[in-house]
mmCIF file of C-alpha atoms in Angstrom:
data_model
loop_
_atom_site.group_PDB
_atom_site.id
_atom_site.type_symbol
_atom_site.label_atom_id
_atom_site.label_comp_id
_atom_site.label_asym_id
_atom_site.label_seq_id
_atom_site.Cartn_x
_atom_site.Cartn_y
_atom_site.Cartn_z
ATOM 1 C CA MET Q 1 25.334 -215.504 -239.034
ATOM 2 C CA GLU Q 2 27.035 -212.288 -237.884
ATOM 3 C CA ASP Q 3 25.011 -209.950 -235.696
ATOM 4 C CA ILE Q 4 23.951 -206.607 -236.695
ATOM 5 C CA LEU Q 5 25.101 -203.750 -234.494
ATOM 6 C CA VAL Q 6 22.844 -200.800 -234.399
ATOM 7 C CA MET Q 7 24.431 -197.684 -233.676
ATOM 8 C CA ARG Q 8 23.168 -194.176 -232.845
ATOM 9 C CA SER Q 9 24.293 -191.284 -234.973
ATOM 10 C CA LYS Q 10 26.968 -189.814 -232.397
ATOM 11 C CA GLU Q 11 28.287 -193.456 -231.907
ATOM 12 C CA ALA Q 12 28.788 -193.556 -235.749
ATOM 13 C CA ARG Q 13 30.174 -190.217 -235.493
ATOM 14 C CA ARG Q 14 32.356 -191.418 -233.153
ATOM 15 C CA LEU Q 15 33.479 -194.598 -234.522
ATOM 16 C CA HIS Q 16 34.632 -192.401 -237.889
ATOM 17 C CA ILE Q 17 36.619 -189.840 -236.158
ATOM 18 C CA ILE Q 18 38.375 -192.611 -233.853
ATOM 19 C CA GLU Q 19 38.974 -194.462 -237.326
ATOM 20 C CA GLN Q 20 40.529 -191.621 -238.858
ATOM 21 C CA VAL Q 21 42.931 -191.282 -235.551
ATOM 22 C CA ILE Q 22 43.923 -194.707 -235.827
ATOM 23 C CA GLU Q 23 44.590 -194.338 -239.616
ATOM 24 C CA LYS Q 24 46.913 -191.206 -238.664
ATOM 25 C CA GLN Q 25 44.660 -188.785 -240.503
ATOM 26 C CA LEU Q 26 43.972 -187.020 -237.654
ATOM 27 C CA THR Q 27 45.906 -186.117 -234.326
ATOM 28 C CA GLN Q 28 44.148 -187.043 -230.598
ATOM 29 C CA GLN Q 29 43.802 -183.328 -229.774
ATOM 30 C CA GLN Q 30 42.152 -182.617 -233.115
ATOM 31 C CA ALA Q 31 39.569 -185.354 -232.569
ATOM 32 C CA ALA Q 32 39.109 -184.410 -228.872
ATOM 33 C CA GLU Q 33 38.375 -180.899 -230.457
ATOM 34 C CA HIS Q 34 35.952 -182.514 -232.873
ATOM 35 C CA LEU Q 35 33.964 -184.610 -230.547
ATOM 36 C CA GLY Q 36 33.869 -182.232 -227.228
ATOM 37 C CA LEU Q 37 36.175 -184.750 -225.360
ATOM 38 C CA SER Q 38 39.423 -184.563 -223.571
ATOM 39 C CA VAL Q 39 42.602 -186.171 -225.169
ATOM 40 C CA ARG Q 40 42.478 -188.676 -222.374
ATOM 41 C CA GLN Q 41 38.828 -190.007 -223.284
ATOM 42 C CA ILE Q 42 40.103 -190.211 -226.880
ATOM 43 C CA ARG Q 43 42.594 -192.279 -225.588
ATOM 44 C CA ARG Q 44 40.254 -194.831 -224.129
ATOM 45 C CA LEU Q 45 38.126 -195.041 -226.855
ATOM 46 C CA GLU Q 46 40.777 -195.710 -229.176
ATOM 47 C CA LYS Q 47 41.881 -198.713 -227.017
ATOM 48 C CA ARG Q 48 38.249 -199.772 -226.856
ATOM 49 C CA LEU Q 49 38.123 -199.987 -230.728
ATOM 50 C CA SER Q 50 41.085 -201.794 -231.338
ATOM 51 C CA GLU Q 51 40.365 -204.479 -228.364
ATOM 52 C CA GLU Q 52 36.437 -204.677 -228.770
ATOM 53 C CA GLY Q 53 35.662 -203.645 -232.185
ATOM 54 C CA GLU Q 54 32.880 -200.928 -233.175
ATOM 55 C CA ARG Q 55 30.541 -202.789 -230.358
ATOM 56 C CA GLY Q 56 33.276 -201.141 -227.769
ATOM 57 C CA LEU Q 57 32.336 -197.763 -228.436
ATOM 58 C CA CYS Q 58 28.458 -198.290 -228.102
ATOM 59 C CA HIS Q 59 27.124 -197.357 -224.488
ATOM 60 C CA ARG Q 60 28.119 -199.979 -221.765
ATOM 61 C CA SER Q 61 24.155 -200.006 -220.459
ATOM 62 C CA ARG Q 62 22.672 -201.019 -223.638
ATOM 63 C CA GLY Q 63 20.576 -203.996 -223.468
ATOM 64 C CA ARG Q 64 20.416 -204.181 -219.385
ATOM 65 C CA PRO Q 65 17.859 -202.877 -217.264
ATOM 66 C CA SER Q 66 17.350 -199.185 -215.712
ATOM 67 C CA ASN Q 67 18.858 -198.716 -212.571
ATOM 68 C CA ARG Q 68 16.168 -196.256 -211.885
ATOM 69 C CA ARG Q 69 13.529 -198.958 -213.436
ATOM 70 C CA ILE Q 70 10.507 -199.586 -211.394
ATOM 71 C CA ALA Q 71 10.262 -202.977 -209.351
ATOM 72 C CA PRO Q 72 8.430 -205.599 -211.339
ATOM 73 C CA LYS Q 73 6.163 -206.239 -207.982
ATOM 74 C CA ARG Q 74 4.988 -202.449 -207.648
ATOM 75 C CA LYS Q 75 4.342 -202.328 -211.542
ATOM 76 C CA GLU Q 76 2.145 -205.504 -211.191
ATOM 77 C CA LYS Q 77 0.239 -203.852 -207.885
ATOM 78 C CA ILE Q 78 -0.381 -200.579 -210.165
ATOM 79 C CA LEU Q 79 -1.706 -202.085 -213.047
ATOM 80 C CA VAL Q 80 -3.984 -204.415 -211.036
ATOM 81 C CA LEU Q 81 -5.384 -201.037 -209.397
ATOM 82 C CA TYR Q 82 -5.547 -199.636 -212.792
ATOM 83 C CA SER Q 83 -7.771 -202.528 -213.802
ATOM 84 C CA GLU Q 84 -9.843 -202.752 -210.596
ATOM 85 C CA GLN Q 85 -10.445 -198.980 -209.644
ATOM 86 C CA TYR Q 86 -9.457 -196.784 -212.801
ATOM 87 C CA ALA Q 87 -10.741 -198.861 -215.516
ATOM 88 C CA GLY Q 88 -11.485 -196.667 -218.620
ATOM 89 C CA PHE Q 89 -9.236 -193.896 -216.939
ATOM 90 C CA GLY Q 90 -6.909 -191.881 -219.314
ATOM 91 C CA PRO Q 91 -3.232 -192.134 -217.911
ATOM 92 C CA THR Q 92 -3.174 -188.522 -216.796
ATOM 93 C CA LEU Q 93 -6.103 -188.867 -214.585
ATOM 94 C CA ALA Q 94 -5.164 -192.053 -213.371
ATOM 95 C CA ALA Q 95 -1.822 -191.359 -212.437
ATOM 96 C CA GLU Q 96 -3.310 -188.164 -210.554
ATOM 97 C CA LYS Q 97 -5.900 -190.625 -208.751
ATOM 98 C CA LEU Q 98 -3.033 -193.262 -208.001
ATOM 99 C CA SER Q 99 -1.131 -189.856 -206.305
ATOM 100 C CA GLU Q 100 -4.329 -188.688 -204.243
ATOM 101 C CA ARG Q 101 -6.229 -191.810 -203.156
ATOM 102 C CA ASP Q 102 -3.424 -194.758 -203.153
ATOM 103 C CA LYS Q 103 -0.128 -192.812 -202.481
ATOM 104 C CA ILE Q 104 1.468 -194.075 -205.402
ATOM 105 C CA ALA Q 105 3.732 -191.754 -207.437
ATOM 106 C CA ILE Q 106 4.005 -192.736 -211.117
ATOM 107 C CA SER Q 107 4.558 -190.522 -214.092
ATOM 108 C CA ASP Q 108 1.652 -190.340 -216.720
ATOM 109 C CA GLU Q 109 4.124 -191.153 -219.581
ATOM 110 C CA THR Q 110 5.129 -194.297 -217.776
ATOM 111 C CA LEU Q 111 1.836 -195.396 -217.113
ATOM 112 C CA ARG Q 112 0.757 -194.842 -220.477
ATOM 113 C CA LEU Q 113 3.876 -197.017 -221.979
ATOM 114 C CA TRP Q 114 2.867 -199.687 -219.651
ATOM 115 C CA LEU Q 115 -0.903 -199.413 -220.551
ATOM 116 C CA ALA Q 116 -0.116 -199.703 -224.492
ATOM 117 C CA ALA Q 117 2.083 -202.950 -223.683
ATOM 118 C CA GLU Q 118 -0.807 -204.446 -222.055
ATOM 119 C CA GLY Q 119 -2.973 -203.343 -224.797
ATOM 120 C CA VAL Q 120 -5.373 -201.579 -222.587
ATOM 121 C CA VAL Q 121 -7.813 -199.416 -224.610
ATOM 122 C CA TYR Q 122 -8.847 -196.266 -223.120
ATOM 123 C CA PRO Q 123 -10.578 -192.898 -224.336
ATOM 124 C CA SER Q 124 -8.091 -190.537 -226.148
ATOM 125 C CA ARG Q 125 -9.156 -187.279 -227.798
ATOM 126 C CA LYS Q 126 -9.668 -187.197 -231.616
ATOM 127 C CA ARG Q 127 -8.227 -184.296 -233.463
ATOM 128 C CA ARG Q 128 -10.934 -181.865 -234.787
ATOM 129 C CA PRO Q 129 -10.645 -179.479 -237.707
ATOM 130 C CA HIS Q 130 -8.791 -176.372 -236.876
ATOM 131 C CA ARG Q 131 -11.223 -173.249 -236.588
ATOM 132 C CA ARG Q 132 -10.181 -169.862 -236.157
ATOM 133 C CA TRP Q 133 -9.145 -168.926 -232.708
ATOM 134 C CA ARG Q 134 -11.151 -165.791 -230.737
ATOM 135 C CA GLN Q 135 -9.251 -163.866 -228.419
ATOM 136 C CA ARG Q 136 -10.587 -163.837 -225.032
ATOM 137 C CA ARG Q 137 -12.558 -161.022 -223.202
ATOM 138 C CA ALA Q 138 -9.771 -158.694 -221.351
ATOM 139 C CA GLN Q 139 -11.609 -158.693 -218.131
ATOM 140 C CA TRP Q 140 -13.222 -161.031 -215.596
ATOM 141 C CA GLY Q 141 -17.259 -160.652 -215.430
ATOM 142 C CA GLU Q 142 -16.971 -159.282 -219.280
ATOM 143 C CA LEU Q 143 -18.763 -162.405 -220.717
ATOM 144 C CA LEU Q 144 -20.175 -165.638 -219.380
ATOM 145 C CA GLN Q 145 -20.718 -168.537 -221.463
ATOM 146 C CA MET Q 146 -23.415 -170.786 -220.577
ATOM 147 C CA ASP Q 147 -25.284 -173.875 -221.867
ATOM 148 C CA GLY Q 148 -26.550 -176.980 -220.421
ATOM 149 C CA SER Q 149 -25.320 -180.555 -220.697
ATOM 150 C CA HIS Q 150 -27.503 -183.504 -220.988
ATOM 151 C CA HIS Q 151 -25.739 -186.680 -219.957
ATOM 152 C CA ASP Q 152 -25.905 -189.980 -217.911
ATOM 153 C CA TRP Q 153 -23.996 -188.293 -215.513
ATOM 154 C CA LEU Q 154 -24.493 -190.690 -212.502
ATOM 155 C CA GLU Q 155 -24.058 -193.765 -214.881
ATOM 156 C CA GLY Q 156 -27.103 -195.124 -214.241
ATOM 157 C CA ARG Q 157 -26.716 -195.118 -209.957
ATOM 158 C CA GLY Q 158 -29.185 -192.359 -210.059
ATOM 159 C CA PRO Q 159 -31.599 -190.277 -212.446
ATOM 160 C CA HIS Q 160 -30.378 -188.856 -215.597
ATOM 161 C CA CYS Q 161 -29.703 -184.971 -215.212
ATOM 162 C CA VAL Q 162 -28.387 -181.934 -216.845
ATOM 163 C CA LEU Q 163 -25.266 -179.957 -215.818
ATOM 164 C CA MET Q 164 -26.046 -176.028 -215.983
ATOM 165 C CA ALA Q 165 -22.744 -174.649 -216.530
ATOM 166 C CA TYR Q 166 -21.321 -171.201 -216.569
ATOM 167 C CA ILE Q 167 -17.615 -170.378 -217.895
ATOM 168 C CA ASP Q 168 -16.009 -167.003 -217.768
ATOM 169 C CA ASP Q 169 -14.542 -166.021 -220.732
ATOM 170 C CA ALA Q 170 -11.673 -164.008 -219.485
ATOM 171 C CA THR Q 171 -10.532 -166.418 -216.702
ATOM 172 C CA SER Q 172 -11.897 -169.764 -217.522
ATOM 173 C CA ARG Q 173 -13.514 -169.842 -214.011
ATOM 174 C CA VAL Q 174 -16.210 -172.487 -213.647
ATOM 175 C CA TYR Q 175 -19.567 -172.294 -211.715
ATOM 176 C CA ALA Q 176 -22.013 -175.566 -212.445
ATOM 177 C CA ARG Q 177 -24.737 -177.101 -210.702
ATOM 178 C CA PHE Q 178 -27.078 -180.240 -211.407
ATOM 179 C CA TYR Q 179 -30.669 -180.076 -212.490
ATOM 180 C CA GLU Q 180 -33.690 -182.504 -213.473
ATOM 181 C CA TYR Q 181 -33.983 -181.038 -216.909
ATOM 182 C CA GLU Q 182 -32.704 -177.957 -219.145
ATOM 183 C CA GLY Q 183 -35.397 -175.062 -218.873
ATOM 184 C CA THR Q 184 -36.767 -171.796 -217.298
ATOM 185 C CA TYR Q 185 -36.313 -172.757 -214.014
ATOM 186 C CA PRO Q 186 -32.910 -174.082 -213.707
ATOM 187 C CA ALA Q 187 -31.635 -171.422 -215.817
ATOM 188 C CA MET Q 188 -33.454 -168.808 -213.576
ATOM 189 C CA ASP Q 189 -32.014 -170.513 -210.393
ATOM 190 C CA SER Q 190 -28.370 -171.479 -211.676
ATOM 191 C CA PHE Q 191 -27.976 -168.145 -212.699
ATOM 192 C CA ARG Q 192 -29.377 -166.456 -209.219
ATOM 193 C CA ARG Q 193 -26.790 -168.717 -207.474
ATOM 194 C CA TYR Q 194 -23.812 -167.614 -209.530
ATOM 195 C CA ILE Q 195 -24.802 -163.774 -209.334
ATOM 196 C CA ARG Q 196 -25.334 -164.166 -205.637
ATOM 197 C CA GLN Q 197 -21.552 -165.788 -205.499
ATOM 198 C CA TYR Q 198 -19.924 -163.301 -208.184
ATOM 199 C CA GLY Q 199 -22.165 -160.463 -208.895
ATOM 200 C CA VAL Q 200 -24.146 -159.780 -212.066
ATOM 201 C CA PRO Q 201 -22.003 -159.823 -215.599
ATOM 202 C CA LEU Q 202 -21.963 -157.794 -218.419
ATOM 203 C CA GLY Q 203 -23.050 -160.047 -220.956
ATOM 204 C CA ILE Q 204 -23.993 -163.748 -221.160
ATOM 205 C CA TYR Q 205 -23.200 -166.128 -224.292
ATOM 206 C CA LEU Q 206 -26.089 -168.359 -225.122
ATOM 207 C CA ASP Q 207 -27.703 -170.945 -227.650
ATOM 208 C CA LYS Q 208 -30.812 -170.720 -229.195
ATOM 209 C CA HIS Q 209 -32.978 -173.006 -226.743
ATOM 210 C CA SER Q 210 -36.553 -172.239 -226.509
ATOM 211 C CA SER Q 211 -35.891 -171.178 -222.984
ATOM 212 C CA TYR Q 212 -33.283 -168.721 -223.857
ATOM 213 C CA LYS Q 213 -34.561 -167.516 -226.839
ATOM 214 C CA SER Q 214 -38.255 -167.055 -227.694
ATOM 215 C CA THR Q 215 -39.717 -169.067 -230.308
ATOM 216 C CA ALA Q 216 -43.310 -167.042 -230.746
ATOM 217 C CA LYS Q 217 -44.395 -164.625 -233.162
ATOM 218 C CA GLN Q 218 -44.816 -161.269 -232.697
ATOM 219 C CA THR Q 219 -48.008 -159.881 -231.781
ATOM 220 C CA GLU Q 220 -49.676 -156.446 -233.028
ATOM 221 C CA GLU Q 221 -48.770 -154.395 -229.894
ATOM 222 C CA GLU Q 222 -44.894 -155.743 -230.633
ATOM 223 C CA GLN Q 223 -44.772 -154.772 -234.033
ATOM 224 C CA LEU Q 224 -46.184 -151.484 -233.201
ATOM 225 C CA LEU Q 225 -43.490 -150.952 -230.692
ATOM 226 C CA ASP Q 226 -40.922 -152.592 -232.842
ATOM 227 C CA SER Q 227 -39.826 -155.017 -229.931
ATOM 228 C CA LYS Q 228 -38.972 -158.507 -230.478
ATOM 229 C CA PRO Q 229 -40.949 -161.317 -228.038
ATOM 230 C CA MET Q 230 -38.576 -162.748 -225.415
ATOM 231 C CA SER Q 231 -38.607 -165.723 -223.213
ATOM 232 C CA GLN Q 232 -39.054 -165.549 -219.331
ATOM 233 C CA PHE Q 233 -35.221 -165.924 -218.818
ATOM 234 C CA GLN Q 234 -34.562 -163.279 -221.663
ATOM 235 C CA ARG Q 235 -37.007 -160.905 -219.984
ATOM 236 C CA SER Q 236 -35.243 -161.500 -216.496
ATOM 237 C CA LEU Q 237 -31.870 -160.826 -218.115
ATOM 238 C CA ALA Q 238 -32.784 -157.660 -219.744
ATOM 239 C CA GLU Q 239 -34.356 -156.062 -216.089
ATOM 240 C CA LEU Q 240 -30.964 -156.921 -214.627
ATOM 241 C CA GLY Q 241 -28.951 -155.201 -217.545
ATOM 242 C CA VAL Q 242 -27.338 -158.259 -218.906
ATOM 243 C CA GLU Q 243 -26.638 -158.161 -222.660
ATOM 244 C CA VAL Q 244 -27.639 -161.498 -223.966
ATOM 245 C CA ILE Q 245 -25.595 -162.649 -227.091
ATOM 246 C CA HIS Q 246 -27.180 -166.130 -229.205
ATOM 247 C CA ALA Q 247 -24.843 -168.369 -230.864
ATOM 248 C CA ASP Q 248 -25.431 -169.569 -234.219
ATOM 249 C CA SER Q 249 -23.716 -173.189 -233.752
ATOM 250 C CA PRO Q 250 -22.078 -175.081 -230.838
ATOM 251 C CA GLN Q 251 -18.263 -173.916 -232.349
ATOM 252 C CA ALA Q 252 -19.215 -170.064 -231.499
ATOM 253 C CA LYS Q 253 -19.376 -170.988 -227.767
ATOM 254 C CA GLY Q 254 -16.369 -173.712 -227.819
ATOM 255 C CA ARG Q 255 -15.220 -172.980 -224.228
ATOM 256 C CA ILE Q 256 -18.257 -174.429 -222.571
ATOM 257 C CA GLU Q 257 -18.239 -177.285 -224.998
ATOM 258 C CA ARG Q 258 -14.789 -177.934 -224.276
ATOM 259 C CA LEU Q 259 -15.714 -177.926 -220.623
ATOM 260 C CA PHE Q 260 -18.310 -180.659 -221.097
ATOM 261 C CA ARG Q 261 -16.279 -182.983 -222.908
ATOM 262 C CA THR Q 262 -13.818 -182.565 -219.938
ATOM 263 C CA PHE Q 263 -16.314 -183.059 -217.240
ATOM 264 C CA GLN Q 264 -18.027 -186.031 -219.353
ATOM 265 C CA ASP Q 265 -14.473 -187.604 -218.905
ATOM 266 C CA ARG Q 266 -12.946 -186.768 -215.565
ATOM 267 C CA LEU Q 267 -16.097 -185.417 -213.311
ATOM 268 C CA ILE Q 268 -17.804 -188.739 -214.330
ATOM 269 C CA LYS Q 269 -15.015 -190.777 -212.845
ATOM 270 C CA GLU Q 270 -14.641 -188.406 -209.856
ATOM 271 C CA MET Q 271 -18.136 -189.191 -208.907
ATOM 272 C CA ARG Q 272 -18.109 -192.745 -209.870
ATOM 273 C CA LEU Q 273 -15.121 -193.280 -207.423
ATOM 274 C CA GLU Q 274 -17.124 -191.336 -204.609
ATOM 275 C CA LYS Q 275 -20.212 -193.779 -205.416
ATOM 276 C CA ILE Q 276 -22.418 -190.596 -205.818
ATOM 277 C CA ALA Q 277 -25.787 -191.706 -206.424
ATOM 278 C CA SER Q 278 -28.511 -188.831 -206.258
ATOM 279 C CA ILE Q 279 -28.681 -185.037 -207.858
ATOM 280 C CA GLU Q 280 -28.317 -183.849 -204.237
ATOM 281 C CA GLU Q 281 -25.133 -185.759 -203.368
ATOM 282 C CA ALA Q 282 -23.842 -184.412 -206.939
ATOM 283 C CA ASN Q 283 -24.588 -180.755 -206.177
ATOM 284 C CA ARG Q 284 -22.628 -181.102 -202.646
ATOM 285 C CA PHE Q 285 -19.688 -183.011 -204.371
ATOM 286 C CA LEU Q 286 -19.613 -180.482 -207.368
ATOM 287 C CA GLU Q 287 -18.777 -177.317 -204.778
ATOM 288 C CA LYS Q 288 -15.658 -179.029 -203.420
ATOM 289 C CA TYR Q 289 -14.638 -180.059 -207.033
ATOM 290 C CA LEU Q 290 -15.256 -176.719 -208.376
ATOM 291 C CA LEU Q 291 -12.830 -174.975 -205.613
ATOM 292 C CA ILE Q 292 -10.064 -177.620 -206.858
ATOM 293 C CA TYR Q 293 -10.630 -177.252 -210.294
ATOM 294 C CA ASN Q 294 -10.732 -173.501 -210.578
ATOM 295 C CA LYS Q 295 -7.409 -173.360 -208.894
ATOM 296 C CA ARG Q 296 -5.702 -175.253 -211.157
ATOM 297 C CA PHE Q 297 -7.332 -174.282 -214.631
ATOM 298 C CA GLU Q 298 -8.146 -170.749 -213.775
ATOM 299 C CA VAL Q 299 -6.007 -168.545 -215.771
ATOM 300 C CA ALA Q 300 -5.243 -164.590 -215.146
ATOM 301 C CA PRO Q 301 -7.074 -162.050 -217.180
ATOM 302 C CA ALA Q 302 -5.384 -159.511 -219.615
ATOM 303 C CA LYS Q 303 -6.779 -156.729 -217.165
ATOM 304 C CA ALA Q 304 -7.415 -156.957 -213.251
ATOM 305 C CA ALA Q 305 -10.359 -155.067 -212.881
ATOM 306 C CA ASP Q 306 -13.580 -157.162 -212.175
ATOM 307 C CA LEU Q 307 -16.910 -156.162 -214.316
ATOM 308 C CA HIS Q 308 -19.075 -157.764 -212.027
ATOM 309 C CA ARG Q 309 -22.154 -155.539 -210.900
ATOM 310 C CA THR Q 310 -23.577 -155.770 -207.085
ATOM 311 C CA ALA Q 311 -26.117 -158.420 -206.818
ATOM 312 C CA PRO Q 312 -29.472 -156.710 -206.132
ATOM 313 C CA PRO Q 313 -31.480 -157.456 -202.878
ATOM 314 C CA ALA Q 314 -32.570 -160.759 -202.363
ATOM 315 C CA ARG Q 315 -36.547 -159.464 -202.615
ATOM 316 C CA GLU Q 316 -35.793 -157.416 -205.607
ATOM 317 C CA LEU Q 317 -33.773 -160.290 -207.090
ATOM 318 C CA ASP Q 318 -36.869 -162.144 -206.524
ATOM 319 C CA ARG Q 319 -39.242 -160.577 -208.208
ATOM 320 C CA ILE Q 320 -37.108 -160.260 -211.516
ATOM 321 C CA LEU Q 321 -36.217 -164.149 -211.652
ATOM 322 C CA CYS Q 322 -39.572 -165.525 -211.808
ATOM 323 C CA ILE Q 323 -42.228 -166.643 -214.135
ATOM 324 C CA LYS Q 324 -44.415 -163.413 -214.903
ATOM 325 C CA SER Q 325 -47.642 -163.146 -216.772
ATOM 326 C CA GLU Q 326 -51.185 -160.977 -216.750
ATOM 327 C CA ARG Q 327 -54.491 -161.959 -215.937
ATOM 328 C CA VAL Q 328 -57.718 -160.203 -216.283
ATOM 329 C CA LEU Q 329 -59.353 -159.278 -213.053
ATOM 330 C CA ARG Q 330 -63.281 -159.860 -213.207
ATOM 331 C CA LYS Q 331 -65.584 -157.617 -211.625
ATOM 332 C CA ASP Q 332 -66.044 -159.871 -208.609
ATOM 333 C CA TRP Q 333 -62.229 -159.557 -207.825
ATOM 334 C CA THR Q 334 -61.354 -163.066 -209.124
ATOM 335 C CA LEU Q 335 -59.205 -164.343 -211.569
ATOM 336 C CA CYS Q 336 -58.386 -167.621 -212.931
ATOM 337 C CA TYR Q 337 -54.547 -168.995 -213.373
ATOM 338 C CA GLU Q 338 -53.366 -172.219 -214.317
ATOM 339 C CA GLY Q 339 -56.800 -173.807 -213.860
ATOM 340 C CA LYS Q 340 -57.068 -172.527 -210.471
ATOM 341 C CA LEU Q 341 -59.616 -169.458 -209.319
ATOM 342 C CA TYR Q 342 -58.359 -167.301 -206.772
ATOM 343 C CA GLN Q 343 -60.505 -164.476 -204.903
ATOM 344 C CA ILE Q 344 -58.727 -161.120 -204.366
ATOM 345 C CA GLN Q 345 -59.107 -159.600 -200.492
ATOM 346 C CA GLU Q 346 -58.799 -155.979 -201.125
ATOM 347 C CA ASN Q 347 -60.711 -153.464 -202.676
ATOM 348 C CA ILE Q 348 -58.633 -152.185 -205.821
ATOM 349 C CA ARG Q 349 -59.284 -150.543 -209.090
ATOM 350 C CA ALA Q 350 -57.424 -152.465 -212.062
ATOM 351 C CA GLU Q 351 -58.826 -154.367 -215.036
ATOM 352 C CA ARG Q 352 -55.709 -156.616 -215.219
ATOM 353 C CA LEU Q 353 -52.827 -158.115 -212.429
ATOM 354 C CA CYS Q 354 -49.293 -159.272 -212.963
ATOM 355 C CA ILE Q 355 -48.879 -162.706 -211.557
ATOM 356 C CA GLU Q 356 -45.440 -163.829 -210.427
ATOM 357 C CA GLU Q 357 -44.332 -167.572 -209.690
ATOM 358 C CA ARG Q 358 -41.200 -167.299 -207.847
ATOM 359 C CA LEU Q 359 -38.466 -170.052 -207.913
ATOM 360 C CA ASP Q 360 -39.572 -170.867 -204.342
ATOM 361 C CA GLY Q 361 -42.834 -172.201 -205.726
ATOM 362 C CA SER Q 362 -44.995 -169.236 -204.198
ATOM 363 C CA LEU Q 363 -47.263 -167.378 -206.243
ATOM 364 C CA HIS Q 364 -47.903 -163.496 -205.579
ATOM 365 C CA LEU Q 365 -50.710 -161.220 -207.345
ATOM 366 C CA MET Q 366 -49.113 -158.035 -207.759
ATOM 367 C CA HIS Q 367 -50.567 -154.927 -208.037
ATOM 368 C CA GLN Q 368 -48.577 -151.501 -208.986
ATOM 369 C CA GLY Q 369 -45.303 -153.187 -207.287
ATOM 370 C CA ARG Q 370 -47.643 -154.383 -204.152
ATOM 371 C CA SER Q 371 -48.046 -157.902 -203.238
ATOM 372 C CA LEU Q 372 -52.282 -158.413 -202.797
ATOM 373 C CA ARG Q 373 -53.847 -160.608 -200.449
ATOM 374 C CA TYR Q 374 -55.671 -163.377 -202.055
ATOM 375 C CA SER Q 375 -57.225 -166.751 -201.081
ATOM 376 C CA GLU Q 376 -57.871 -169.930 -203.488
ATOM 377 C CA ILE Q 377 -61.505 -170.462 -204.213
ATOM 378 C CA LEU Q 378 -61.225 -174.336 -203.448
ATOM 379 C CA THR Q 379 -65.082 -175.198 -204.116
ATOM 380 C CA ARG Q 380 -66.857 -173.367 -207.085
ATOM 381 C CA PRO Q 381 -70.114 -172.153 -206.626
ATOM 382 C CA VAL Q 382 -72.371 -174.738 -208.750
ATOM 383 C CA LYS Q 383 -74.812 -172.901 -210.932
ATOM 384 C CA VAL Q 384 -78.771 -174.342 -211.016
ATOM 385 C CA GLN Q 385 -79.629 -174.686 -214.681
ATOM 386 C CA PRO Q 386 -83.489 -174.467 -215.314
ATOM 387 C CA PRO Q 387 -85.659 -177.164 -216.084
ATOM 388 C CA ALA Q 388 -85.446 -178.061 -219.796
ATOM 389 C CA ASN Q 389 -88.787 -177.562 -221.747
ATOM 390 C CA ARG Q 390 -90.485 -180.801 -222.328
ATOM 391 C CA SER Q 391 -91.581 -181.533 -225.629
ATOM 392 C CA GLN Q 392 -95.636 -181.562 -225.693
ATOM 393 C CA THR Q 393 -97.169 -183.958 -228.026
ATOM 394 C CA PRO Q 394 -100.099 -182.117 -229.898
ATOM 395 C CA LYS Q 395 -103.771 -183.088 -228.867
ATOM 396 C CA SER Q 396 -106.412 -183.633 -231.638
ATOM 397 C CA SER Q 397 -109.225 -181.436 -230.998
ATOM 398 C CA THR Q 398 -112.894 -183.077 -232.514
ATOM 399 C CA PRO Q 399 -114.819 -180.522 -234.529
ATOM 400 C CA CYS Q 400 -118.420 -179.898 -232.751
ATOM 401 C CA SER Q 401 -121.477 -180.788 -234.738
ATOM 402 C CA GLU Q 402 -122.161 -177.386 -236.376
ATOM 403 C CA HIS Q 403 -118.247 -177.029 -237.349
ATOM 404 C CA PRO Q 404 -118.354 -176.311 -241.174
ATOM 405 C CA TRP Q 405 -115.830 -178.920 -241.919
ATOM 406 C CA ARG Q 406 -119.128 -181.307 -241.188
ATOM 407 C CA LYS Q 407 -120.948 -179.684 -243.829
ATOM 408 C CA PHE Q 408 -118.551 -180.354 -246.300
ATOM 409 C CA GLN Q 409 -119.152 -183.126 -248.694
ATOM 410 C CA PHE Q 410 -115.961 -184.897 -249.925
ATOM 411 C CA GLY Q 411 -116.087 -185.661 -253.672
ATOM 412 C CA ARG Q 412 -119.623 -184.241 -254.655
ATOM 413 C CA ALA Q 413 -118.533 -180.906 -255.794
ATOM 414 C CA GLU Q 414 -121.248 -178.667 -256.520
ATOM 415 C CA LYS Q 415 -121.711 -178.034 -260.485
ATOM 416 C CA ARG Q 416 -121.627 -174.203 -261.037
ATOM 417 C CA VAL Q 417 -124.277 -173.536 -264.158
ATOM 418 C CA PRO Q 418 -122.786 -170.407 -266.293
ATOM 419 C CA THR Q 419 -124.474 -167.320 -266.109
ATOM 420 C CA PRO Q 420 -126.240 -166.468 -269.630
ATOM 421 C CA PRO Q 421 -125.355 -163.257 -270.842
ATOM 422 C CA THR Q 422 -127.868 -160.297 -270.458
#
């Protein structure tokens, strides 16, 4: 049985032209011009074809191992490290970690080929339906995308938590922090930390979570003023002068959704390597991680100007980013809030007071922009209830001997004789 020789198109073209040279249909000079070789090389190829046949025109290294291949022992070591420490990592991230942690330089494509040959399965990105591309905003601070991601970020080593993340639409710069849940307090606290670091952005892109958009119906007063009910976070953003845009679908804020997919792959594995098991440790690690991440993936904006406004003073910021509500002040200068009774220790004239529950847990009773002195009434006065009237049984009375009742004869009605007409 004859061996089958597989030739590349370039080698097949060489064979055809050299055969024409041997048959005297082309000169060596013409063949050299067609193949881009020298006349000397054409003579060498003509000799090979005559002595070795068609196989002589194939590359001499075909079928031989590459001189630049990685040694088998080194390959085995890398695959053992992958299976023990980086199982589930994609080739790109695994190659990065091998270089950073183990000082082993390996191409991600080489590692990809090795894993495919070993039959190792790892998560891969699936193609999604193409959606219309939206142009980035031109300047940093013009628009933020914000959302919370619920995920087992600590992979069972610690409590379930939520990643509150912000990504700038123009630069893709990321700010993020872990919290126990997604709600008003995490939204206010994370946004306060963001604006203390970067400043107040012009606008923010949110979904329709109840913490970001109120679900309450309009009151009569709001209907008269033609205003819509706002959540506490909405009200804080309005006081800071930040434009709020609510997305109608997750695809509308695709930049933050793609960030979460990336973090749920790369960030989780980074924290696994560091054996992080608490929210506090995760936040400390996240600060360092974001410095490296932003340095690598941040892009330059179309315009260099920074549109962030200077953050208000800390005291003013505390008054804005807090839970506000109103309560009626009683005539004895007491009010009730969250089931507790408070006594105002100042002489004021007011019907209602504004109550501010700050992010640090403190409670402030405000009147005309001033915090009032107050104390909590721990033991309420007990009202003494008057004794209940006892129901008295009616006493029977015995008529006296002269009572008309005794003179009445039962069953002996007196017969009346009709009076004759006159």
